[in-house]
Each structure stands twice: as C-alpha cells, then as structure tokens.
Amino acid sequence: MGVFEAVKLTEKVYWVGAIDWGIRDFHGYSTGRGSTYNAYLVLSERVTLIDTVKKPFFGEMMKRISSIIDPSQIDIIISNHSEMDHTGSLPDTIKAVKPEKVFASAMGSKALLAHFHWEDDPVEVVKTGDSVDLGGMSIAFIETRMLHWPDSMVSYLPEEKILFSQDGFGMHLASVERYDDELPLSLLEEEARKYYANILMPFSPLVKALIGNLSSMNLDIDLLCPDHGPIWRSEINWIFGKWNTWAEKKPQPKAVVIYDTMWNSTRRMAEAVIEGLTLEGISGRLMPLRASHISDIAAEVLEASALVVGSPTINGRIFPSVAECMNYLGGLKPKNLVGAAFGSYGWSGEAVGELNALLEGMKVELVSEGLRAVYVPDDEMLENSVDLGRAVGRKVMDLCRGEG
Ligand code: FEO
C-alpha cells in the first residue's frame, strides 16, 4: 500500500485528488481549514481523468492514480475549469500520460492556451449538449459560463449518476473524510457559505439560472463531485437549496458593522451602533478590521441585510484597511443592503463622505448622511450612534416585512 491511495466512489469512479492541509491563503481568501483539489478517474474503456490538481500536488495525484492503474492507460482528460488549482499540473499530466484527447470548453481552450502557451495545442473543444463516448459509458458537458470563470463547465456521467461540478458546490476544507455525511453539516454550511460569498456572490443571478437549468434537466444525481471539499451524496438537495438561498439574498434581520480605529473613538461608535441594532431585534456582527479577514467579512455580508461602516479620517482619506475591505466587498457586488457610515476625525473629516460614496456605488441604500465625531465621541455622540444603529435596524425590519 502506498502513501497516497485512490478512493473508490463507485465501481468505476475513483477520487484521485490531493489534500492541501497547510494552505491558509488561497489567492487572498483565508483558508483556515486548508483545501482539497479533487480529481476523478473514470475506469471506462477509455480511461478518463476529470480535472487535475494544483502544480505542487502533481506527485500526489499521480500516486493515487498509480494505486489503481498505470497512468499511461488514461485516454482522455477533461478540463472543466482552467484556473490553476485544477490545471497547474495539466501540462505535466499530459506529458506523463499522453492522452488521446483533452477536452475543454471553447473559452477553456483559450484560457488554457493563455496559461500554458502550448506549441502544439492539445485541447479539443466541447460545448453544451456534446457527449463523448468513453466506451461503455458516456460523458455530457454543460457549460456554466461565469460560474465562476468564462471557461467553466460541468460534466455529467449518466451511467454512474455523477455530476462533476468543478468549483460549483465546493468549499475549502481539508479532511480525510470524502463525503458530506461524514462531516458536521454546520461545518459544511460555514465553509460552503464562505466559498459562495467569496467566489460566487458576484454571479448570483447566473447561479439562480444554473440551478433552474439543472432542475429542468432532471438529471439523476447520486453523487455531486466538486473540485474542492467533500463529495455530496446525502445533502445534494440541501446544498442546491443553500446556493439558491444565497443567490436570492432575501432580507434577513442581520447586519454587519465593520470598522477600524486609531484611538478607539470609531470603535466606541461602532459598539454603540451594534447596541442600536440589537434594540431593534437585529442580529449584528461587529467585525473590527484588525481582527477580521475580508473573506470572513464577505461570508457575513452574504447573509446580512445591512452594512454599516466606520472609519477614522487619516490624511483626508478613509483608513487604509477600510478602503481595502470596501474595495473587496464592492467587487463581490452584494445585493439588497441598507447601510450607513460613521467615524471620528480631527480637523477635516472626509472619511464618512467617501464611505457614503463607496456605499452608494455598491447600491447600498443609505439610511442617513452618517455620523462624524470630532476626536472623541461624547455621550451625546454615542447616543446618536445608538440611534444610527436603530435607524438601520428599523429599515432592515421593514425590508424583512416586505415594506421597504
Ligand atoms: Fe478552484 Fe476557480 O478554481
């Protein structure tokens, strides 16, 4: 027995991916529990490898494949998604196994060329509706453009009732457990939500369409095999439902308050805002930027109906950490938010005005022009901060009642 073994999923399909126990920063996303790069081997007559792994894990994938077959027996490689966590080892894999065919979408073919600058492009293009004969089995392709890259597609193996969904329905979670029902659902929800928030949130309208499309196709799915995290077998409908809910982003009595602070003045205002939200029955999450990663903030914003932002003014600007967070959240395009800005200043106080403009740029509905405290908030300013929280809270409650 070798160090790295393939994991049998069905009579014909094996997991041959890699576990990245140590990764804590996935292109800026904090991956506190590591990740996996899932690859799948189909032992049809024409042996097929679905996706590969991040480049440093090429050896691990090849060892898992070698635990059941000689890798040179692979006839077909399917690249469902061109991002390098799934294709970093594709050139080495092609070199090692010399497949007869490599399939990708048209945009995948372009993306792979732009990554690897092949002299002899090995990729054959497939599109939605195409099906490839694997010998005794077949695999069908469904393009899922912008979920989350232009090249993205999923592959369906009807004989085994498996949907290979690339990043779709995935999460960053390293574990020895390969299946959803071997892990606590609360853990899956936490990591799936964070993944959705940071990778899929900007594309929520397309997610709704995809889920509608998949359900109208009536695919029989026993296993939903993403490229990250556990394989879904018991909670397939649950994860579809979660994605649908996150894509809809209906009003909920939740609010996120983010802030940074120089001399604790903006912090005190932030704490008062949370008190106001609480008085209105809102579940408020106070996230100091010195102690909160932007990818965790995104995960909270996904389920929030309000975003309240505090920043001191420094050299006529927003505090740098607040600007960074707003830049990141703006790119994720969170929908259906109300909000407000606040902050302390010494002599010019531009931060609140700049935050208002940024929030409006994100289509956040402002409930007030914001609050600015000179140097240190006095009791009256802190009461005003509580009132600001209450005003935001009332607006969220109106939205939750459908009155907004
Ligand atoms: Fe897991 Fe978009 O790559």
Short mmCIF file of C-alpha atoms and ligand atoms in Angstrom, two decimals:
data_model
loop_
_atom_site.label_atom_id
_atom_site.label_comp_id
_atom_site.label_asym_id
_atom_site.label_seq_id
_atom_site.Cartn_x
_atom_site.Cartn_y
_atom_site.Cartn_z
CA MET A 1 0.00 0.00 0.00
CA GLY A 2 1.35 3.41 -0.96
CA VAL A 3 1.19 6.69 0.93
CA PHE A 4 -1.42 8.08 -1.42
CA GLU A 5 -4.31 5.80 -2.42
CA ALA A 6 -7.22 6.40 -4.74
CA VAL A 7 -10.62 6.45 -3.03
CA LYS A 8 -13.29 4.30 -4.62
CA LEU A 9 -16.57 6.18 -5.10
CA THR A 10 -18.41 3.70 -7.35
CA GLU A 11 -17.41 0.55 -9.22
CA LYS A 12 -16.00 2.73 -12.00
CA VAL A 13 -15.14 6.06 -10.45
CA TYR A 14 -12.33 6.98 -8.06
CA TRP A 15 -11.23 10.16 -6.29
CA VAL A 16 -7.58 10.79 -7.15
CA GLY A 17 -7.16 14.35 -5.89
CA ALA A 18 -4.88 15.97 -3.33
CA ILE A 19 -5.32 17.34 0.18
CA ASP A 20 -3.67 20.68 0.90
CA TRP A 21 -3.60 20.63 4.68
CA GLY A 22 -1.36 23.67 5.05
CA ILE A 23 -2.83 26.32 2.77
CA ARG A 24 -4.07 29.34 4.68
CA ASP A 25 -4.18 31.91 1.88
CA PHE A 26 -5.88 30.97 -1.37
CA HIS A 27 -5.29 33.99 -3.60
CA GLY A 28 -6.22 36.25 -0.72
CA TYR A 29 -9.07 34.12 0.67
CA SER A 30 -8.25 32.88 4.17
CA THR A 31 -8.50 29.10 4.17
CA GLY A 32 -8.28 28.33 7.86
CA ARG A 33 -9.09 24.66 7.35
CA GLY A 34 -6.96 24.05 4.25
CA SER A 35 -8.40 22.76 0.99
CA THR A 36 -8.54 19.87 -1.43
CA TYR A 37 -8.08 19.77 -5.18
CA ASN A 38 -10.33 16.98 -6.33
CA ALA A 39 -9.62 15.00 -9.47
CA TYR A 40 -11.63 11.99 -10.58
CA LEU A 41 -10.74 8.91 -12.54
CA VAL A 42 -13.38 7.06 -14.57
CA LEU A 43 -12.44 3.49 -15.40
CA SER A 44 -14.43 3.28 -18.59
CA GLU A 45 -12.97 1.51 -21.63
CA ARG A 46 -11.44 4.84 -22.50
CA VAL A 47 -10.00 5.74 -19.11
CA THR A 48 -10.85 9.33 -18.27
CA LEU A 49 -9.34 11.80 -15.82
CA ILE A 50 -11.59 14.68 -14.82
CA ASP A 51 -9.60 17.76 -13.81
CA THR A 52 -6.14 17.70 -12.31
CA VAL A 53 -4.64 19.39 -9.26
CA LYS A 54 -2.54 22.39 -8.29
CA LYS A 55 1.00 22.05 -9.61
CA PRO A 56 2.80 21.14 -6.33
CA PHE A 57 0.38 18.24 -5.87
CA PHE A 58 1.05 16.55 -9.22
CA GLY A 59 3.02 13.76 -7.50
CA GLU A 60 0.24 13.09 -5.01
CA MET A 61 -2.37 12.81 -7.77
CA MET A 62 -0.16 10.53 -9.85
CA LYS A 63 0.46 8.26 -6.88
CA ARG A 64 -3.27 7.97 -6.22
CA ILE A 65 -3.87 7.16 -9.90
CA SER A 66 -0.99 4.66 -9.84
CA SER A 67 -2.56 2.88 -6.88
CA ILE A 68 -5.21 1.50 -9.26
CA ILE A 69 -3.92 1.78 -12.83
CA ASP A 70 -0.82 2.65 -14.78
CA PRO A 71 -1.36 6.38 -15.52
CA SER A 72 -0.34 5.81 -19.13
CA GLN A 73 -3.68 3.99 -19.53
CA ILE A 74 -5.52 7.33 -19.32
CA ASP A 75 -7.05 8.06 -22.72
CA ILE A 76 -9.00 11.23 -22.03
CA ILE A 77 -8.53 14.26 -19.82
CA ILE A 78 -11.44 16.62 -19.25
CA SER A 79 -10.67 20.11 -18.00
CA ASN A 80 -13.87 21.53 -16.58
CA HIS A 81 -12.20 24.73 -15.34
CA SER A 82 -8.92 26.41 -16.30
CA GLU A 83 -7.95 28.01 -13.00
CA MET A 84 -4.55 26.78 -11.93
CA ASP A 85 -5.69 24.97 -8.80
CA HIS A 86 -7.17 22.47 -11.28
CA THR A 87 -4.80 22.80 -14.22
CA GLY A 88 -1.43 23.64 -12.67
CA SER A 89 -0.38 20.06 -13.19
CA LEU A 90 -2.21 19.58 -16.51
CA PRO A 91 0.91 20.05 -18.70
CA ASP A 92 2.88 17.54 -16.57
CA THR A 93 -0.07 15.15 -16.64
CA ILE A 94 -0.36 15.37 -20.42
CA LYS A 95 3.37 14.76 -20.72
CA ALA A 96 3.22 11.76 -18.39
CA VAL A 97 0.11 10.01 -19.74
CA LYS A 98 -0.01 11.16 -23.37
CA PRO A 99 -3.80 11.12 -23.58
CA GLU A 100 -5.57 10.63 -26.86
CA LYS A 101 -7.85 13.62 -26.15
CA VAL A 102 -8.05 16.63 -23.86
CA PHE A 103 -11.49 18.25 -23.73
CA ALA A 104 -12.43 21.74 -22.56
CA SER A 105 -14.99 24.39 -23.44
CA ALA A 106 -14.16 26.94 -26.15
CA MET A 107 -13.32 29.53 -23.50
CA GLY A 108 -11.41 26.84 -21.62
CA SER A 109 -9.33 26.14 -24.69
CA LYS A 110 -8.47 29.84 -24.95
CA ALA A 111 -7.74 30.15 -21.25
CA LEU A 112 -5.50 27.07 -21.23
CA LEU A 113 -3.58 28.43 -24.21
CA ALA A 114 -3.14 31.76 -22.41
CA HIS A 115 -1.86 29.95 -19.34
CA PHE A 116 0.42 27.36 -20.89
CA HIS A 117 1.24 28.80 -24.32
CA TRP A 118 1.23 25.34 -25.88
CA GLU A 119 3.27 24.94 -29.06
CA ASP A 120 1.00 22.09 -30.03
CA ASP A 121 -2.44 22.83 -28.58
CA PRO A 122 -3.79 19.51 -27.26
CA VAL A 123 -7.31 20.72 -26.48
CA GLU A 124 -10.42 19.71 -28.36
CA VAL A 125 -13.42 21.97 -27.78
CA VAL A 126 -16.75 20.68 -26.47
CA LYS A 127 -19.94 22.61 -25.81
CA THR A 128 -23.25 22.25 -24.01
CA GLY A 129 -25.10 19.25 -25.36
CA ASP A 130 -21.99 17.46 -26.56
CA SER A 131 -21.41 13.98 -25.26
CA VAL A 132 -18.28 11.88 -25.57
CA ASP A 133 -18.28 8.11 -25.81
CA LEU A 134 -16.00 6.69 -23.15
CA GLY A 135 -16.58 3.10 -24.22
CA GLY A 136 -19.47 1.56 -22.34
CA MET A 137 -20.11 4.93 -20.73
CA SER A 138 -20.55 8.48 -21.91
CA ILE A 139 -19.98 11.91 -20.52
CA ALA A 140 -22.03 15.01 -21.34
CA PHE A 141 -20.96 18.62 -20.98
CA ILE A 142 -22.89 21.63 -19.72
CA GLU A 143 -21.17 25.00 -19.98
CA THR A 144 -21.60 27.19 -16.91
CA ARG A 145 -20.11 30.44 -18.17
CA MET A 146 -19.00 32.85 -15.44
CA LEU A 147 -19.60 30.26 -12.76
CA HIS A 148 -17.19 31.40 -11.94
CA TRP A 149 -14.90 31.84 -14.99
CA PRO A 150 -15.86 32.19 -18.64
CA ASP A 151 -14.47 28.71 -19.31
CA SER A 152 -16.34 26.87 -16.56
CA MET A 153 -18.35 23.79 -17.42
CA VAL A 154 -19.65 20.72 -15.62
CA SER A 155 -19.62 17.11 -16.80
CA TYR A 156 -22.31 14.51 -16.27
CA LEU A 157 -21.75 10.77 -16.25
CA PRO A 158 -25.25 9.28 -16.59
CA GLU A 159 -24.27 5.63 -16.14
CA GLU A 160 -22.96 6.37 -12.65
CA LYS A 161 -25.32 9.30 -11.97
CA ILE A 162 -22.45 11.64 -11.16
CA LEU A 163 -22.25 15.36 -11.82
CA PHE A 164 -18.67 16.67 -11.79
CA SER A 165 -19.28 20.30 -10.89
CA GLN A 166 -15.76 21.82 -10.80
CA ASP A 167 -15.84 24.75 -8.33
CA GLY A 168 -19.63 24.51 -8.12
CA PHE A 169 -20.94 23.47 -4.70
CA GLY A 170 -17.37 23.27 -3.40
CA MET A 171 -15.62 24.62 -0.34
CA HIS A 172 -12.13 24.98 1.01
CA LEU A 173 -11.87 22.24 3.59
CA ALA A 174 -9.05 19.74 4.03
CA SER A 175 -10.25 16.48 5.51
CA VAL A 176 -9.70 12.75 5.34
CA GLU A 177 -13.47 12.40 5.04
CA ARG A 178 -14.51 12.37 1.38
CA TYR A 179 -18.29 12.56 1.82
CA ASP A 180 -20.64 15.24 3.13
CA ASP A 181 -22.34 12.89 5.62
CA GLU A 182 -19.04 12.13 7.34
CA LEU A 183 -18.69 15.75 8.45
CA PRO A 184 -20.92 18.00 10.60
CA LEU A 185 -23.47 19.86 8.50
CA SER A 186 -22.75 23.06 10.46
CA LEU A 187 -19.12 22.88 9.32
CA LEU A 188 -20.17 22.30 5.71
CA GLU A 189 -22.56 25.23 5.90
CA GLU A 190 -19.89 27.54 7.29
CA GLU A 191 -17.30 26.67 4.67
CA ALA A 192 -19.77 26.43 1.75
CA ARG A 193 -21.18 29.85 2.67
CA LYS A 194 -17.70 31.38 2.80
CA TYR A 195 -16.86 29.82 -0.54
CA TYR A 196 -20.07 31.06 -2.14
CA ALA A 197 -19.59 34.56 -0.72
CA ASN A 198 -16.03 34.95 -1.91
CA ILE A 199 -16.17 33.12 -5.24
CA LEU A 200 -19.78 33.15 -6.46
CA MET A 201 -21.53 36.18 -4.95
CA PRO A 202 -20.91 38.48 -7.95
CA PHE A 203 -22.53 35.90 -10.21
CA SER A 204 -25.64 35.21 -8.15
CA PRO A 205 -28.12 35.84 -11.00
CA LEU A 206 -26.31 33.17 -13.03
CA VAL A 207 -26.36 30.79 -10.08
CA LYS A 208 -30.15 31.04 -9.93
CA ALA A 209 -30.33 30.33 -13.65
CA LEU A 210 -27.97 27.35 -13.34
CA ILE A 211 -29.93 25.76 -10.54
CA GLY A 212 -33.14 26.26 -12.50
CA ASN A 213 -31.46 24.80 -15.56
CA LEU A 214 -30.14 21.76 -13.70
CA SER A 215 -33.51 21.06 -12.14
CA SER A 216 -35.29 21.39 -15.50
CA MET A 217 -32.84 18.87 -16.97
CA ASN A 218 -33.98 16.37 -14.35
CA LEU A 219 -30.52 14.88 -14.04
CA ASP A 220 -30.41 11.84 -11.87
CA ILE A 221 -27.61 12.68 -9.45
CA ASP A 222 -26.36 10.20 -6.86
CA LEU A 223 -23.03 11.95 -6.39
CA LEU A 224 -22.25 15.62 -6.80
CA CYS A 225 -18.48 15.84 -7.15
CA PRO A 226 -16.95 19.31 -6.82
CA ASP A 227 -13.28 20.17 -7.25
CA HIS A 228 -12.90 21.34 -3.63
CA GLY A 229 -14.05 19.80 -0.37
CA PRO A 230 -16.32 16.84 0.28
CA ILE A 231 -18.40 14.96 -2.27
CA TRP A 232 -22.14 15.41 -1.84
CA ARG A 233 -24.17 12.22 -1.60
CA SER A 234 -26.63 12.76 1.29
CA GLU A 235 -27.16 16.51 1.16
CA ILE A 236 -27.33 17.24 -2.56
CA ASN A 237 -30.71 18.95 -2.31
CA TRP A 238 -29.57 20.80 0.78
CA ILE A 239 -26.55 22.35 -0.97
CA PHE A 240 -28.66 23.20 -4.05
CA GLY A 241 -31.13 24.88 -1.70
CA LYS A 242 -28.38 26.79 0.08
CA TRP A 243 -26.96 28.09 -3.19
CA ASN A 244 -30.43 29.13 -4.24
CA THR A 245 -30.98 30.98 -0.97
CA TRP A 246 -27.62 32.73 -1.16
CA ALA A 247 -28.26 33.68 -4.79
CA GLU A 248 -31.67 35.16 -3.88
CA LYS A 249 -30.32 37.03 -0.84
CA LYS A 250 -33.70 37.73 0.66
CA PRO A 251 -33.88 40.20 3.59
CA GLN A 252 -32.88 38.81 6.95
CA PRO A 253 -32.67 40.54 10.33
CA LYS A 254 -28.87 40.55 10.23
CA ALA A 255 -26.35 43.36 9.98
CA VAL A 256 -22.58 43.61 9.67
CA VAL A 257 -20.70 46.53 11.20
CA ILE A 258 -17.08 46.86 10.10
CA TYR A 259 -14.66 49.48 11.34
CA ASP A 260 -11.07 50.36 12.01
CA THR A 261 -9.91 52.79 14.61
CA MET A 262 -6.89 54.88 15.56
CA TRP A 263 -7.56 55.97 19.14
CA ASN A 264 -10.69 53.91 19.88
CA SER A 265 -13.15 56.69 19.03
CA THR A 266 -14.54 54.96 15.93
CA ARG A 267 -14.51 51.69 17.89
CA ARG A 268 -16.75 53.20 20.57
CA MET A 269 -19.14 54.46 17.93
CA ALA A 270 -19.19 51.01 16.31
CA GLU A 271 -20.09 49.37 19.61
CA ALA A 272 -22.89 51.88 20.10
CA VAL A 273 -24.22 51.18 16.59
CA ILE A 274 -24.38 47.46 17.43
CA GLU A 275 -26.36 48.28 20.59
CA GLY A 276 -28.85 50.20 18.47
CA LEU A 277 -29.21 47.33 16.01
CA THR A 278 -29.78 44.93 18.90
CA LEU A 279 -32.52 47.14 20.34
CA GLU A 280 -34.37 46.78 17.05
CA GLY A 281 -34.07 42.98 17.12
CA ILE A 282 -31.30 42.74 14.56
CA SER A 283 -28.52 40.20 14.88
CA GLY A 284 -25.49 42.44 14.49
CA ARG A 285 -21.99 41.22 13.75
CA LEU A 286 -19.25 43.65 14.79
CA MET A 287 -16.12 42.96 12.78
CA PRO A 288 -13.05 45.01 13.70
CA LEU A 289 -10.82 45.06 10.63
CA ARG A 290 -7.66 44.46 12.67
CA ALA A 291 -9.13 41.13 13.76
CA SER A 292 -11.32 40.07 10.84
CA HIS A 293 -10.25 38.75 7.45
CA ILE A 294 -12.01 40.29 4.47
CA SER A 295 -13.08 36.84 3.27
CA ASP A 296 -14.80 36.22 6.64
CA ILE A 297 -16.48 39.62 6.36
CA ALA A 298 -17.74 38.67 2.90
CA ALA A 299 -19.23 35.47 4.35
CA GLU A 300 -21.17 37.50 6.93
CA VAL A 301 -22.30 40.09 4.38
CA LEU A 302 -23.76 37.30 2.22
CA GLU A 303 -26.50 36.73 4.79
CA ALA A 304 -26.81 40.30 6.07
CA SER A 305 -29.28 42.99 5.07
CA ALA A 306 -27.23 45.92 6.37
CA LEU A 307 -23.62 47.02 6.08
CA VAL A 308 -22.56 49.79 8.43
CA VAL A 309 -19.01 51.05 8.03
CA GLY A 310 -16.83 53.08 10.38
CA SER A 311 -13.56 54.75 9.55
CA PRO A 312 -11.47 57.48 11.07
CA THR A 313 -10.20 60.13 8.68
CA ILE A 314 -6.45 59.88 8.13
CA ASN A 315 -4.67 62.43 5.95
CA GLY A 316 -8.00 63.37 4.39
CA ARG A 317 -8.86 59.79 3.47
CA ILE A 318 -10.54 56.62 4.64
CA PHE A 319 -8.35 54.45 6.86
CA PRO A 320 -6.39 52.04 4.58
CA SER A 321 -7.84 48.78 5.97
CA VAL A 322 -11.38 50.13 5.50
CA ALA A 323 -10.59 51.19 1.92
CA GLU A 324 -9.20 47.72 1.19
CA CYS A 325 -12.25 46.00 2.59
CA MET A 326 -14.67 48.27 0.72
CA ASN A 327 -12.75 47.67 -2.50
CA TYR A 328 -13.03 43.91 -1.99
CA LEU A 329 -16.70 43.94 -0.98
CA GLY A 330 -17.54 46.26 -3.89
CA GLY A 331 -16.15 43.69 -6.32
CA LEU A 332 -18.33 40.98 -4.80
CA LYS A 333 -21.44 43.07 -5.57
CA PRO A 334 -23.55 42.14 -2.53
CA LYS A 335 -27.22 42.83 -3.21
CA ASN A 336 -30.13 44.17 -1.17
CA LEU A 337 -28.24 46.07 1.52
CA VAL A 338 -29.07 49.14 3.52
CA GLY A 339 -26.32 50.89 5.41
CA ALA A 340 -24.63 53.94 6.84
CA ALA A 341 -21.19 55.32 7.64
CA PHE A 342 -19.64 56.82 10.73
CA GLY A 343 -16.26 57.77 12.08
CA SER A 344 -14.09 60.04 14.13
CA TYR A 345 -11.94 62.83 12.74
CA GLY A 346 -9.68 65.62 13.89
CA TRP A 347 -9.95 68.56 11.53
CA SER A 348 -11.26 67.71 8.05
CA GLY A 349 -13.36 64.51 8.33
CA GLU A 350 -13.60 63.31 4.75
CA ALA A 351 -13.92 59.60 5.58
CA VAL A 352 -17.69 59.48 6.13
CA GLY A 353 -18.41 61.32 2.86
CA GLU A 354 -16.07 59.00 0.99
CA LEU A 355 -17.68 55.96 2.59
CA ASN A 356 -21.14 57.23 1.66
CA ALA A 357 -19.99 57.49 -1.96
CA LEU A 358 -18.50 53.98 -1.87
CA LEU A 359 -21.65 52.53 -0.31
CA GLU A 360 -23.83 54.24 -2.89
CA GLY A 361 -21.51 52.88 -5.58
CA MET A 362 -22.34 49.42 -4.21
CA LYS A 363 -26.06 50.32 -4.42
CA VAL A 364 -26.36 50.23 -0.64
CA GLU A 365 -29.38 52.27 0.42
CA LEU A 366 -28.14 54.82 2.97
CA VAL A 367 -30.44 55.44 5.91
CA SER A 368 -28.73 58.72 6.86
CA GLU A 369 -25.90 61.01 5.84
CA GLY A 370 -23.78 59.34 8.50
CA LEU A 371 -22.19 60.40 11.77
CA ARG A 372 -18.93 62.21 12.30
CA ALA A 373 -17.43 62.66 15.78
CA VAL A 374 -14.73 65.28 16.42
CA TYR A 375 -11.80 63.48 18.04
CA VAL A 376 -13.54 61.57 20.84
CA PRO A 377 -17.29 60.88 20.91
CA ASP A 378 -19.09 62.36 23.92
CA ASP A 379 -22.20 60.81 25.46
CA GLU A 380 -24.47 62.62 23.02
CA MET A 381 -22.49 61.32 20.03
CA LEU A 382 -22.62 57.80 21.42
CA GLU A 383 -26.38 58.11 21.82
CA ASN A 384 -26.52 59.34 18.22
CA SER A 385 -24.53 56.25 17.25
CA VAL A 386 -27.08 54.03 19.03
CA ASP A 387 -29.80 55.92 17.12
CA LEU A 388 -27.94 55.31 13.85
CA GLY A 389 -27.96 51.57 14.63
CA ARG A 390 -31.67 51.79 15.45
CA ALA A 391 -32.44 53.60 12.19
CA VAL A 392 -30.59 50.94 10.20
CA GLY A 393 -32.32 48.22 12.23
CA ARG A 394 -35.79 49.64 11.59
CA LYS A 395 -35.11 49.80 7.87
CA VAL A 396 -33.93 46.17 7.87
CA MET A 397 -37.07 45.12 9.73
CA ASP A 398 -39.20 46.98 7.17
CA LEU A 399 -37.41 45.06 4.41
CA CYS A 400 -37.93 41.77 6.22
CA ARG A 401 -41.65 42.55 6.45
CA GLY A 402 -41.68 43.39 2.75
CA GLU A 403 -42.35 47.06 3.48
CA GLY A 404 -39.01 48.50 2.35
FE1 FEO B 1 -10.96 26.05 -7.78
FE2 FEO B 1 -11.86 28.59 -9.78
O1 FEO B 1 -10.74 27.30 -9.11
#
